[in-house]
mmCIF file with all atom_site columns, C-alpha atoms in Angstrom:
data_model
loop_
_atom_site.group_PDB
_atom_site.id
_atom_site.type_symbol
_atom_site.label_atom_id
_atom_site.label_alt_id
_atom_site.label_comp_id
_atom_site.label_asym_id
_atom_site.label_entity_id
_atom_site.label_seq_id
_atom_site.pdbx_PDB_ins_code
_atom_site.Cartn_x
_atom_site.Cartn_y
_atom_site.Cartn_z
_atom_site.occupancy
_atom_site.B_iso_or_equiv
_atom_site.pdbx_formal_charge
_atom_site.auth_seq_id
_atom_site.auth_comp_id
_atom_site.auth_asym_id
_atom_site.auth_atom_id
_atom_site.pdbx_PDB_model_num
ATOM 1   C CA . MET A 1 1   ? 31.009  43.550  -27.157 1.00 82.00 ? 1   MET A CA 1
ATOM 2   C CA . ASN A 1 2   ? 29.637  42.130  -30.397 1.00 86.00 ? 2   ASN A CA 1
ATOM 3   C CA . VAL A 1 3   ? 31.266  44.407  -32.975 1.00 86.00 ? 3   VAL A CA 1
ATOM 4   C CA . ASN A 1 4   ? 29.969  42.345  -35.895 1.00 89.00 ? 4   ASN A CA 1
ATOM 5   C CA . PHE A 1 5   ? 26.412  42.880  -34.717 1.00 88.00 ? 5   PHE A CA 1
ATOM 6   C CA . MET A 1 6   ? 27.005  46.641  -34.530 1.00 91.00 ? 6   MET A CA 1
ATOM 7   C CA . ILE A 1 7   ? 28.418  46.719  -38.054 1.00 89.00 ? 7   ILE A CA 1
ATOM 8   C CA . GLU A 1 8   ? 25.535  44.665  -39.447 1.00 91.00 ? 8   GLU A CA 1
ATOM 9   C CA . SER A 1 9   ? 22.909  46.663  -37.558 1.00 92.00 ? 9   SER A CA 1
ATOM 10  C CA . MET A 1 10  ? 24.097  50.139  -38.537 1.00 94.00 ? 10  MET A CA 1
ATOM 11  C CA . PRO A 1 11  ? 22.663  50.070  -42.118 1.00 94.00 ? 11  PRO A CA 1
ATOM 12  C CA . LYS A 1 12  ? 19.330  48.804  -40.759 1.00 94.00 ? 12  LYS A CA 1
ATOM 13  C CA . LEU A 1 13  ? 19.193  51.666  -38.266 1.00 95.00 ? 13  LEU A CA 1
ATOM 14  C CA . LEU A 1 14  ? 20.156  54.172  -40.953 1.00 95.00 ? 14  LEU A CA 1
ATOM 15  C CA . SER A 1 15  ? 17.279  52.876  -43.096 1.00 95.00 ? 15  SER A CA 1
ATOM 16  C CA . VAL A 1 16  ? 14.773  54.427  -40.664 1.00 95.00 ? 16  VAL A CA 1
ATOM 17  C CA . LEU A 1 17  ? 16.736  57.657  -40.159 1.00 95.00 ? 17  LEU A CA 1
ATOM 18  C CA . PRO A 1 18  ? 14.448  59.466  -42.665 1.00 95.00 ? 18  PRO A CA 1
ATOM 19  C CA . VAL A 1 19  ? 11.524  58.762  -40.306 1.00 94.00 ? 19  VAL A CA 1
ATOM 20  C CA . THR A 1 20  ? 13.337  60.471  -37.439 1.00 95.00 ? 20  THR A CA 1
ATOM 21  C CA . ILE A 1 21  ? 14.317  63.470  -39.557 1.00 95.00 ? 21  ILE A CA 1
ATOM 22  C CA . PHE A 1 22  ? 10.870  63.754  -41.152 1.00 96.00 ? 22  PHE A CA 1
ATOM 23  C CA . LEU A 1 23  ? 9.060   63.728  -37.799 1.00 95.00 ? 23  LEU A CA 1
ATOM 24  C CA . SER A 1 24  ? 11.329  66.290  -36.170 1.00 95.00 ? 24  SER A CA 1
ATOM 25  C CA . VAL A 1 25  ? 11.654  68.663  -39.137 1.00 96.00 ? 25  VAL A CA 1
ATOM 26  C CA . ILE A 1 26  ? 7.966   68.640  -40.082 1.00 96.00 ? 26  ILE A CA 1
ATOM 27  C CA . GLY A 1 27  ? 7.031   68.943  -36.411 1.00 95.00 ? 27  GLY A CA 1
ATOM 28  C CA . VAL A 1 28  ? 9.246   72.000  -35.925 1.00 96.00 ? 28  VAL A CA 1
ATOM 29  C CA . ILE A 1 29  ? 7.996   73.605  -39.164 1.00 96.00 ? 29  ILE A CA 1
ATOM 30  C CA . PHE A 1 30  ? 4.353   73.329  -38.114 1.00 96.00 ? 30  PHE A CA 1
ATOM 31  C CA . GLY A 1 31  ? 5.357   74.399  -34.616 1.00 95.00 ? 31  GLY A CA 1
ATOM 32  C CA . LEU A 1 32  ? 6.974   77.499  -36.111 1.00 95.00 ? 32  LEU A CA 1
ATOM 33  C CA . ILE A 1 33  ? 3.828   78.295  -38.087 1.00 95.00 ? 33  ILE A CA 1
ATOM 34  C CA . LEU A 1 34  ? 1.781   78.106  -34.884 1.00 95.00 ? 34  LEU A CA 1
ATOM 35  C CA . ALA A 1 35  ? 4.338   79.918  -32.732 1.00 95.00 ? 35  ALA A CA 1
ATOM 36  C CA . ILE A 1 36  ? 4.405   83.145  -34.762 1.00 93.00 ? 36  ILE A CA 1
ATOM 37  C CA . PRO A 1 37  ? 0.737   84.155  -34.254 1.00 94.00 ? 37  PRO A CA 1
ATOM 38  C CA . ILE A 1 38  ? 0.865   82.894  -30.660 1.00 94.00 ? 38  ILE A CA 1
ATOM 39  C CA . SER A 1 39  ? 3.858   85.165  -29.972 1.00 93.00 ? 39  SER A CA 1
ATOM 40  C CA . ILE A 1 40  ? 2.156   88.170  -31.592 1.00 91.00 ? 40  ILE A CA 1
ATOM 41  C CA . VAL A 1 41  ? -1.054  87.656  -29.625 1.00 94.00 ? 41  VAL A CA 1
ATOM 42  C CA . ARG A 1 42  ? 0.829   87.299  -26.334 1.00 92.00 ? 42  ARG A CA 1
ATOM 43  C CA . GLU A 1 43  ? 3.096   90.260  -27.037 1.00 90.00 ? 43  GLU A CA 1
ATOM 44  C CA . LYS A 1 44  ? 0.155   92.513  -27.873 1.00 89.00 ? 44  LYS A CA 1
ATOM 45  C CA . ARG A 1 45  ? -1.808  91.073  -24.917 1.00 90.00 ? 45  ARG A CA 1
ATOM 46  C CA . VAL A 1 46  ? -4.949  90.522  -26.979 1.00 91.00 ? 46  VAL A CA 1
ATOM 47  C CA . PRO A 1 47  ? -7.777  90.064  -24.442 1.00 92.00 ? 47  PRO A CA 1
ATOM 48  C CA . VAL A 1 48  ? -8.876  86.482  -23.784 1.00 93.00 ? 48  VAL A CA 1
ATOM 49  C CA . LEU A 1 49  ? -6.628  84.984  -26.503 1.00 94.00 ? 49  LEU A CA 1
ATOM 50  C CA . ALA A 1 50  ? -3.459  86.050  -24.705 1.00 93.00 ? 50  ALA A CA 1
ATOM 51  C CA . GLN A 1 51  ? -4.647  84.401  -21.487 1.00 95.00 ? 51  GLN A CA 1
ATOM 52  C CA . ILE A 1 52  ? -5.613  81.225  -23.351 1.00 95.00 ? 52  ILE A CA 1
ATOM 53  C CA . PHE A 1 53  ? -2.188  81.033  -24.987 1.00 94.00 ? 53  PHE A CA 1
ATOM 54  C CA . ASP A 1 54  ? -0.489  81.682  -21.641 1.00 94.00 ? 54  ASP A CA 1
ATOM 55  C CA . VAL A 1 55  ? -2.198  78.599  -20.247 1.00 94.00 ? 55  VAL A CA 1
ATOM 56  C CA . TYR A 1 56  ? -1.487  76.633  -23.437 1.00 94.00 ? 56  TYR A CA 1
ATOM 57  C CA . ILE A 1 57  ? 2.234   77.366  -23.234 1.00 94.00 ? 57  ILE A CA 1
ATOM 58  C CA . SER A 1 58  ? 2.415   76.618  -19.520 1.00 93.00 ? 58  SER A CA 1
ATOM 59  C CA . LEU A 1 59  ? 0.763   73.255  -20.099 1.00 92.00 ? 59  LEU A CA 1
ATOM 60  C CA . PHE A 1 60  ? 2.894   72.141  -23.029 1.00 91.00 ? 60  PHE A CA 1
ATOM 61  C CA . ARG A 1 61  ? 6.128   73.329  -21.440 1.00 90.00 ? 61  ARG A CA 1
ATOM 62  C CA . GLY A 1 62  ? 5.277   71.638  -18.145 1.00 90.00 ? 62  GLY A CA 1
ATOM 63  C CA . ILE A 1 63  ? 4.070   68.235  -19.369 1.00 91.00 ? 63  ILE A CA 1
ATOM 64  C CA . PRO A 1 64  ? 6.569   65.540  -20.452 1.00 92.00 ? 64  PRO A CA 1
ATOM 65  C CA . ILE A 1 65  ? 6.573   64.982  -24.211 1.00 93.00 ? 65  ILE A CA 1
ATOM 66  C CA . ILE A 1 66  ? 5.680   61.291  -23.786 1.00 93.00 ? 66  ILE A CA 1
ATOM 67  C CA . VAL A 1 67  ? 2.484   62.297  -21.970 1.00 94.00 ? 67  VAL A CA 1
ATOM 68  C CA . GLN A 1 68  ? 1.668   64.761  -24.740 1.00 93.00 ? 68  GLN A CA 1
ATOM 69  C CA . ILE A 1 69  ? 2.146   62.038  -27.346 1.00 93.00 ? 69  ILE A CA 1
ATOM 70  C CA . TYR A 1 70  ? -0.229  59.698  -25.495 1.00 93.00 ? 70  TYR A CA 1
ATOM 71  C CA . ILE A 1 71  ? -2.828  62.426  -24.986 1.00 92.00 ? 71  ILE A CA 1
ATOM 72  C CA . VAL A 1 72  ? -2.805  63.267  -28.701 1.00 90.00 ? 72  VAL A CA 1
ATOM 73  C CA . TYR A 1 73  ? -2.753  59.568  -29.629 1.00 90.00 ? 73  TYR A CA 1
ATOM 74  C CA . TYR A 1 74  ? -5.841  58.732  -27.575 1.00 88.00 ? 74  TYR A CA 1
ATOM 75  C CA . GLY A 1 75  ? -7.501  62.131  -27.420 1.00 87.00 ? 75  GLY A CA 1
ATOM 76  C CA . LEU A 1 76  ? -7.437  63.431  -30.991 1.00 83.00 ? 76  LEU A CA 1
ATOM 77  C CA . PRO A 1 77  ? -9.420  60.547  -32.581 1.00 80.00 ? 77  PRO A CA 1
ATOM 78  C CA . ARG A 1 78  ? -11.950 60.760  -29.742 1.00 81.00 ? 78  ARG A CA 1
ATOM 79  C CA . LEU A 1 79  ? -12.277 64.522  -30.174 1.00 80.00 ? 79  LEU A CA 1
ATOM 80  C CA . LEU A 1 80  ? -12.874 64.109  -33.910 1.00 78.00 ? 80  LEU A CA 1
ATOM 81  C CA . PHE A 1 81  ? -15.515 61.492  -33.185 1.00 74.00 ? 81  PHE A CA 1
ATOM 82  C CA . LEU A 1 82  ? -17.299 63.778  -30.695 1.00 76.00 ? 82  LEU A CA 1
ATOM 83  C CA . LEU A 1 83  ? -17.304 66.618  -33.208 1.00 73.00 ? 83  LEU A CA 1
ATOM 84  C CA . ASN A 1 84  ? -18.788 64.312  -35.840 1.00 73.00 ? 84  ASN A CA 1
ATOM 85  C CA . GLN A 1 85  ? -21.110 62.197  -33.709 1.00 69.00 ? 85  GLN A CA 1
ATOM 86  C CA . ASN A 1 86  ? -24.242 63.974  -34.963 1.00 68.00 ? 86  ASN A CA 1
ATOM 87  C CA . ASN A 1 87  ? -23.502 62.582  -38.404 1.00 66.00 ? 87  ASN A CA 1
ATOM 88  C CA . PRO A 1 88  ? -25.711 59.470  -38.820 1.00 57.00 ? 88  PRO A CA 1
ATOM 89  C CA . GLY A 1 89  ? -22.912 57.652  -40.625 1.00 56.00 ? 89  GLY A CA 1
ATOM 90  C CA . ALA A 1 90  ? -20.215 58.585  -38.094 1.00 54.00 ? 90  ALA A CA 1
ATOM 91  C CA . LYS A 1 91  ? -17.848 55.805  -37.112 1.00 58.00 ? 91  LYS A CA 1
ATOM 92  C CA . GLY A 1 92  ? -14.888 55.548  -34.804 1.00 56.00 ? 92  GLY A CA 1
ATOM 93  C CA . PHE A 1 93  ? -11.875 57.536  -35.958 1.00 62.00 ? 93  PHE A CA 1
ATOM 94  C CA . THR A 1 94  ? -8.463  56.045  -36.454 1.00 71.00 ? 94  THR A CA 1
ATOM 95  C CA . MET A 1 95  ? -5.481  58.139  -37.424 1.00 77.00 ? 95  MET A CA 1
ATOM 96  C CA . PRO A 1 96  ? -2.056  57.183  -38.764 1.00 85.00 ? 96  PRO A CA 1
ATOM 97  C CA . SER A 1 97  ? 0.560   57.158  -36.031 1.00 88.00 ? 97  SER A CA 1
ATOM 98  C CA . MET A 1 98  ? 2.751   59.448  -38.140 1.00 91.00 ? 98  MET A CA 1
ATOM 99  C CA . ILE A 1 99  ? 0.057   62.142  -38.101 1.00 91.00 ? 99  ILE A CA 1
ATOM 100 C CA . ILE A 1 100 ? -0.288  61.728  -34.335 1.00 91.00 ? 100 ILE A CA 1
ATOM 101 C CA . GLY A 1 101 ? 3.467   62.139  -33.899 1.00 92.00 ? 101 GLY A CA 1
ATOM 102 C CA . ILE A 1 102 ? 3.621   65.254  -36.077 1.00 94.00 ? 102 ILE A CA 1
ATOM 103 C CA . VAL A 1 103 ? 0.700   66.868  -34.229 1.00 93.00 ? 103 VAL A CA 1
ATOM 104 C CA . ALA A 1 104 ? 2.224   66.108  -30.829 1.00 93.00 ? 104 ALA A CA 1
ATOM 105 C CA . PHE A 1 105 ? 5.630   67.464  -31.847 1.00 95.00 ? 105 PHE A CA 1
ATOM 106 C CA . ALA A 1 106 ? 4.128   70.541  -33.508 1.00 95.00 ? 106 ALA A CA 1
ATOM 107 C CA . LEU A 1 107 ? 2.118   71.432  -30.396 1.00 94.00 ? 107 LEU A CA 1
ATOM 108 C CA . ASN A 1 108 ? 5.133   70.920  -28.162 1.00 94.00 ? 108 ASN A CA 1
ATOM 109 C CA . ALA A 1 109 ? 7.423   72.903  -30.472 1.00 95.00 ? 109 ALA A CA 1
ATOM 110 C CA . SER A 1 110 ? 4.934   75.758  -30.845 1.00 95.00 ? 110 SER A CA 1
ATOM 111 C CA . ALA A 1 111 ? 4.946   76.383  -27.092 1.00 94.00 ? 111 ALA A CA 1
ATOM 112 C CA . ASN A 1 112 ? 8.740   76.422  -26.874 1.00 95.00 ? 112 ASN A CA 1
ATOM 113 C CA . LEU A 1 113 ? 9.253   78.357  -30.107 1.00 95.00 ? 113 LEU A CA 1
ATOM 114 C CA . SER A 1 114 ? 6.763   80.992  -28.984 1.00 94.00 ? 114 SER A CA 1
ATOM 115 C CA . GLU A 1 115 ? 8.887   81.688  -25.928 1.00 93.00 ? 115 GLU A CA 1
ATOM 116 C CA . ALA A 1 116 ? 12.018  81.676  -28.097 1.00 93.00 ? 116 ALA A CA 1
ATOM 117 C CA . PHE A 1 117 ? 10.430  84.285  -30.380 1.00 91.00 ? 117 PHE A CA 1
ATOM 118 C CA . ARG A 1 118 ? 9.574   86.528  -27.463 1.00 90.00 ? 118 ARG A CA 1
ATOM 119 C CA . SER A 1 119 ? 13.063  86.187  -26.044 1.00 90.00 ? 119 SER A CA 1
ATOM 120 C CA . ALA A 1 120 ? 14.637  87.043  -29.416 1.00 90.00 ? 120 ALA A CA 1
ATOM 121 C CA . TYR A 1 121 ? 12.295  90.005  -29.866 1.00 88.00 ? 121 TYR A CA 1
ATOM 122 C CA . HIS A 1 122 ? 13.112  91.472  -26.469 1.00 87.00 ? 122 HIS A CA 1
ATOM 123 C CA . GLY A 1 123 ? 16.801  90.949  -27.229 1.00 86.00 ? 123 GLY A CA 1
ATOM 124 C CA . VAL A 1 124 ? 16.606  93.665  -29.893 1.00 84.00 ? 124 VAL A CA 1
ATOM 125 C CA . ASP A 1 125 ? 17.347  97.129  -28.504 1.00 82.00 ? 125 ASP A CA 1
ATOM 126 C CA . LYS A 1 126 ? 14.068  99.071  -28.617 1.00 81.00 ? 126 LYS A CA 1
ATOM 127 C CA . SER A 1 127 ? 15.949  102.337 -29.138 1.00 83.00 ? 127 SER A CA 1
ATOM 128 C CA . GLN A 1 128 ? 16.861  101.191 -32.658 1.00 79.00 ? 128 GLN A CA 1
ATOM 129 C CA . TYR A 1 129 ? 13.187  100.740 -33.503 1.00 78.00 ? 129 TYR A CA 1
ATOM 130 C CA . ASP A 1 130 ? 12.408  104.178 -32.065 1.00 80.00 ? 130 ASP A CA 1
ATOM 131 C CA . ALA A 1 131 ? 15.282  105.685 -34.070 1.00 82.00 ? 131 ALA A CA 1
ATOM 132 C CA . ALA A 1 132 ? 13.882  104.133 -37.262 1.00 79.00 ? 132 ALA A CA 1
ATOM 133 C CA . LEU A 1 133 ? 10.509  105.747 -36.556 1.00 80.00 ? 133 LEU A CA 1
ATOM 134 C CA . SER A 1 134 ? 12.156  109.088 -35.856 1.00 82.00 ? 134 SER A CA 1
ATOM 135 C CA . VAL A 1 135 ? 13.728  109.197 -39.345 1.00 81.00 ? 135 VAL A CA 1
ATOM 136 C CA . GLY A 1 136 ? 10.363  108.682 -40.989 1.00 76.00 ? 136 GLY A CA 1
ATOM 137 C CA . LEU A 1 137 ? 9.983   104.935 -41.399 1.00 78.00 ? 137 LEU A CA 1
ATOM 138 C CA . THR A 1 138 ? 6.540   103.466 -40.842 1.00 81.00 ? 138 THR A CA 1
ATOM 139 C CA . LYS A 1 139 ? 6.035   100.995 -38.005 1.00 78.00 ? 139 LYS A CA 1
ATOM 140 C CA . SER A 1 140 ? 5.800   98.018  -40.366 1.00 80.00 ? 140 SER A CA 1
ATOM 141 C CA . THR A 1 141 ? 8.866   99.094  -42.354 1.00 83.00 ? 141 THR A CA 1
ATOM 142 C CA . ALA A 1 142 ? 10.872  99.714  -39.185 1.00 82.00 ? 142 ALA A CA 1
ATOM 143 C CA . PHE A 1 143 ? 9.928   96.282  -37.917 1.00 81.00 ? 143 PHE A CA 1
ATOM 144 C CA . LYS A 1 144 ? 10.868  94.587  -41.193 1.00 83.00 ? 144 LYS A CA 1
ATOM 145 C CA . LYS A 1 145 ? 14.095  96.508  -41.799 1.00 82.00 ? 145 LYS A CA 1
ATOM 146 C CA . VAL A 1 146 ? 15.393  96.917  -38.248 1.00 81.00 ? 146 VAL A CA 1
ATOM 147 C CA . VAL A 1 147 ? 13.824  94.453  -35.818 1.00 84.00 ? 147 VAL A CA 1
ATOM 148 C CA . ILE A 1 148 ? 13.447  91.256  -37.855 1.00 85.00 ? 148 ILE A CA 1
ATOM 149 C CA . PRO A 1 149 ? 17.049  91.182  -39.238 1.00 85.00 ? 149 PRO A CA 1
ATOM 150 C CA . GLN A 1 150 ? 18.338  91.343  -35.645 1.00 85.00 ? 150 GLN A CA 1
ATOM 151 C CA . LEU A 1 151 ? 15.638  89.085  -34.230 1.00 88.00 ? 151 LEU A CA 1
ATOM 152 C CA . ILE A 1 152 ? 16.502  86.143  -36.487 1.00 90.00 ? 152 ILE A CA 1
ATOM 153 C CA . PRO A 1 153 ? 20.109  85.586  -35.336 1.00 90.00 ? 153 PRO A CA 1
ATOM 154 C CA . ASN A 1 154 ? 18.904  85.955  -31.742 1.00 90.00 ? 154 ASN A CA 1
ATOM 155 C CA . PHE A 1 155 ? 16.262  83.321  -32.424 1.00 93.00 ? 155 PHE A CA 1
ATOM 156 C CA . ILE A 1 156 ? 18.401  80.689  -34.162 1.00 94.00 ? 156 ILE A CA 1
ATOM 157 C CA . PRO A 1 157 ? 20.279  79.355  -31.056 1.00 94.00 ? 157 PRO A CA 1
ATOM 158 C CA . ASN A 1 158 ? 17.012  78.626  -29.239 1.00 94.00 ? 158 ASN A CA 1
ATOM 159 C CA . PHE A 1 159 ? 15.492  77.226  -32.428 1.00 95.00 ? 159 PHE A CA 1
ATOM 160 C CA . THR A 1 160 ? 18.496  74.908  -32.737 1.00 96.00 ? 160 THR A CA 1
ATOM 161 C CA . ASN A 1 161 ? 18.022  73.618  -29.185 1.00 95.00 ? 161 ASN A CA 1
ATOM 162 C CA . ILE A 1 162 ? 14.323  72.978  -29.769 1.00 95.00 ? 162 ILE A CA 1
ATOM 163 C CA . LEU A 1 163 ? 14.968  71.141  -33.055 1.00 96.00 ? 163 LEU A CA 1
ATOM 164 C CA . LEU A 1 164 ? 17.668  68.971  -31.462 1.00 96.00 ? 164 LEU A CA 1
ATOM 165 C CA . ASP A 1 165 ? 15.314  68.164  -28.585 1.00 94.00 ? 165 ASP A CA 1
ATOM 166 C CA . LEU A 1 166 ? 12.664  67.052  -31.082 1.00 95.00 ? 166 LEU A CA 1
ATOM 167 C CA . ILE A 1 167 ? 15.175  64.861  -32.913 1.00 95.00 ? 167 ILE A CA 1
ATOM 168 C CA . LYS A 1 168 ? 16.022  63.139  -29.633 1.00 94.00 ? 168 LYS A CA 1
ATOM 169 C CA . ASP A 1 169 ? 12.359  62.976  -28.585 1.00 94.00 ? 169 ASP A CA 1
ATOM 170 C CA . THR A 1 170 ? 11.500  60.963  -31.698 1.00 94.00 ? 170 THR A CA 1
ATOM 171 C CA . ALA A 1 171 ? 12.887  58.018  -29.726 1.00 92.00 ? 171 ALA A CA 1
ATOM 172 C CA . LEU A 1 172 ? 9.554   58.050  -27.856 1.00 93.00 ? 172 LEU A CA 1
ATOM 173 C CA . VAL A 1 173 ? 7.217   57.574  -30.821 1.00 93.00 ? 173 VAL A CA 1
ATOM 174 C CA . TYR A 1 174 ? 8.001   53.857  -30.879 1.00 92.00 ? 174 TYR A CA 1
ATOM 175 C CA . ASN A 1 175 ? 5.421   53.745  -28.082 1.00 90.00 ? 175 ASN A CA 1
ATOM 176 C CA . ILE A 1 176 ? 2.672   54.582  -30.592 1.00 90.00 ? 176 ILE A CA 1
ATOM 177 C CA . GLY A 1 177 ? 3.877   52.192  -33.286 1.00 89.00 ? 177 GLY A CA 1
ATOM 178 C CA . ILE A 1 178 ? 6.304   54.311  -35.317 1.00 91.00 ? 178 ILE A CA 1
ATOM 179 C CA . VAL A 1 179 ? 9.550   52.525  -36.059 1.00 92.00 ? 179 VAL A CA 1
ATOM 180 C CA . GLU A 1 180 ? 12.379  55.068  -36.010 1.00 93.00 ? 180 GLU A CA 1
ATOM 181 C CA . ILE A 1 181 ? 15.968  54.736  -34.820 1.00 94.00 ? 181 ILE A CA 1
ATOM 182 C CA . MET A 1 182 ? 15.262  53.621  -31.246 1.00 93.00 ? 182 MET A CA 1
ATOM 183 C CA . GLY A 1 183 ? 12.351  51.467  -32.341 1.00 92.00 ? 183 GLY A CA 1
ATOM 184 C CA . GLN A 1 184 ? 14.521  49.732  -34.899 1.00 94.00 ? 184 GLN A CA 1
ATOM 185 C CA . ALA A 1 185 ? 17.289  49.322  -32.300 1.00 94.00 ? 185 ALA A CA 1
ATOM 186 C CA . ASN A 1 186 ? 14.844  47.613  -29.930 1.00 93.00 ? 186 ASN A CA 1
ATOM 187 C CA . ILE A 1 187 ? 13.599  45.306  -32.675 1.00 93.00 ? 187 ILE A CA 1
ATOM 188 C CA . LEU A 1 188 ? 17.086  44.302  -33.783 1.00 92.00 ? 188 LEU A CA 1
ATOM 189 C CA . ALA A 1 189 ? 18.336  43.787  -30.230 1.00 92.00 ? 189 ALA A CA 1
ATOM 190 C CA . SER A 1 190 ? 15.327  41.683  -29.253 1.00 90.00 ? 190 SER A CA 1
ATOM 191 C CA . PHE A 1 191 ? 16.424  38.858  -31.570 1.00 87.00 ? 191 PHE A CA 1
ATOM 192 C CA . SER A 1 192 ? 19.906  38.448  -30.124 1.00 85.00 ? 192 SER A CA 1
ATOM 193 C CA . PHE A 1 193 ? 19.725  40.386  -26.846 1.00 89.00 ? 193 PHE A CA 1
ATOM 194 C CA . ASN A 1 194 ? 22.574  42.636  -27.997 1.00 90.00 ? 194 ASN A CA 1
ATOM 195 C CA . TYR A 1 195 ? 20.888  45.683  -26.486 1.00 92.00 ? 195 TYR A CA 1
ATOM 196 C CA . LEU A 1 196 ? 24.069  47.533  -25.588 1.00 93.00 ? 196 LEU A CA 1
ATOM 197 C CA . GLU A 1 197 ? 25.431  47.227  -29.114 1.00 93.00 ? 197 GLU A CA 1
ATOM 198 C CA . ALA A 1 198 ? 22.157  48.343  -30.690 1.00 94.00 ? 198 ALA A CA 1
ATOM 199 C CA . TYR A 1 199 ? 21.889  51.344  -28.387 1.00 94.00 ? 199 TYR A CA 1
ATOM 200 C CA . LEU A 1 200 ? 25.502  52.332  -29.069 1.00 95.00 ? 200 LEU A CA 1
ATOM 201 C CA . ASP A 1 201 ? 24.704  52.322  -32.782 1.00 95.00 ? 201 ASP A CA 1
ATOM 202 C CA . ALA A 1 202 ? 21.690  54.545  -32.087 1.00 95.00 ? 202 ALA A CA 1
ATOM 203 C CA . LEU A 1 203 ? 23.863  56.814  -29.935 1.00 95.00 ? 203 LEU A CA 1
ATOM 204 C CA . VAL A 1 204 ? 26.326  57.334  -32.778 1.00 96.00 ? 204 VAL A CA 1
ATOM 205 C CA . ILE A 1 205 ? 23.553  58.160  -35.243 1.00 96.00 ? 205 ILE A CA 1
ATOM 206 C CA . TYR A 1 206 ? 21.878  60.660  -32.905 1.00 96.00 ? 206 TYR A CA 1
ATOM 207 C CA . LEU A 1 207 ? 25.210  62.349  -32.183 1.00 96.00 ? 207 LEU A CA 1
ATOM 208 C CA . VAL A 1 208 ? 26.100  62.691  -35.869 1.00 96.00 ? 208 VAL A CA 1
ATOM 209 C CA . VAL A 1 209 ? 22.631  63.905  -36.911 1.00 96.00 ? 209 VAL A CA 1
ATOM 210 C CA . CYS A 1 210 ? 22.444  66.463  -34.090 1.00 96.00 ? 210 CYS A CA 1
ATOM 211 C CA . PHE A 1 211 ? 25.982  67.643  -34.847 1.00 96.00 ? 211 PHE A CA 1
ATOM 212 C CA . ILE A 1 212 ? 25.118  68.163  -38.529 1.00 96.00 ? 212 ILE A CA 1
ATOM 213 C CA . PHE A 1 213 ? 21.941  70.133  -37.798 1.00 96.00 ? 213 PHE A CA 1
ATOM 214 C CA . ALA A 1 214 ? 23.658  72.203  -35.103 1.00 96.00 ? 214 ALA A CA 1
ATOM 215 C CA . SER A 1 215 ? 26.571  72.994  -37.425 1.00 96.00 ? 215 SER A CA 1
ATOM 216 C CA . LEU A 1 216 ? 24.311  73.989  -40.320 1.00 96.00 ? 216 LEU A CA 1
ATOM 217 C CA . LEU A 1 217 ? 22.183  76.273  -38.154 1.00 95.00 ? 217 LEU A CA 1
ATOM 218 C CA . SER A 1 218 ? 25.282  77.794  -36.547 1.00 94.00 ? 218 SER A CA 1
ATOM 219 C CA . LEU A 1 219 ? 26.636  78.502  -40.019 1.00 94.00 ? 219 LEU A CA 1
ATOM 220 C CA . LEU A 1 220 ? 23.319  80.122  -40.969 1.00 92.00 ? 220 LEU A CA 1
ATOM 221 C CA . GLU A 1 221 ? 23.398  82.239  -37.816 1.00 90.00 ? 221 GLU A CA 1
ATOM 222 C CA . ASN A 1 222 ? 26.920  83.474  -38.573 1.00 90.00 ? 222 ASN A CA 1
ATOM 223 C CA . LYS A 1 223 ? 26.034  84.276  -42.186 1.00 90.00 ? 223 LYS A CA 1
ATOM 224 C CA . ILE A 1 224 ? 23.023  86.327  -41.101 1.00 87.00 ? 224 ILE A CA 1
ATOM 225 C CA . LYS A 1 225 ? 25.052  88.157  -38.462 1.00 83.00 ? 225 LYS A CA 1
ATOM 226 C CA . GLN A 1 226 ? 27.706  89.033  -41.039 1.00 84.00 ? 226 GLN A CA 1
ATOM 227 C CA . HIS A 1 227 ? 25.028  90.383  -43.361 1.00 78.00 ? 227 HIS A CA 1
ATOM 228 C CA . VAL A 1 228 ? 23.120  92.310  -40.694 1.00 70.00 ? 228 VAL A CA 1
ATOM 229 C CA . PHE A 1 229 ? 25.981  93.719  -38.649 1.00 66.00 ? 229 PHE A CA 1
ATOM 230 C CA . ALA A 1 230 ? 28.526  94.221  -41.433 1.00 60.00 ? 230 ALA A CA 1
#
């Protein structure tokens, strides 16, 4: 075990940690933005759209994330070209790998977060919503004052799992040219063949980062529960 290599490599791995955090956090934020209307449409069973989103979620929950990344990487520029091919000056599209990664993660997260939303919503006792209506609250007010405050703490544990999965899945974007923690570990190890040491460094970083995010979100969940159920 080359301890000196691990000590020297750790700062170099930490230098690309912002890439990992940026990809996962931005991906989950855009996924959240997409997941909310998807959840509403599916819950209300809007004709046609609900069926389309059912298929969308089944696909993105059933396909490995690495396949999704490759499909977006090769498919999105081609789709943009096809949409613009009638333009006489149209040329082949190239997109930054970072954009590709964010899109892939956002699509994946939106499917999982949509299901998490529905689970959290159904975890709220419907009788409380009915009771709010019976005392004269409007449907929108009852939803805002009664359902949402209870829905959020129900949603946070699943949101935490999805975010942590995205953080770990960033290890795959090295395949499309983004140098993050695992990519940097591979580069550093390739010069001296200290792969075990490099991967142990990466392991420590992933564990610490995931622990920090999990702890912060758990703290947020407890604070909200104290406020809502006090």
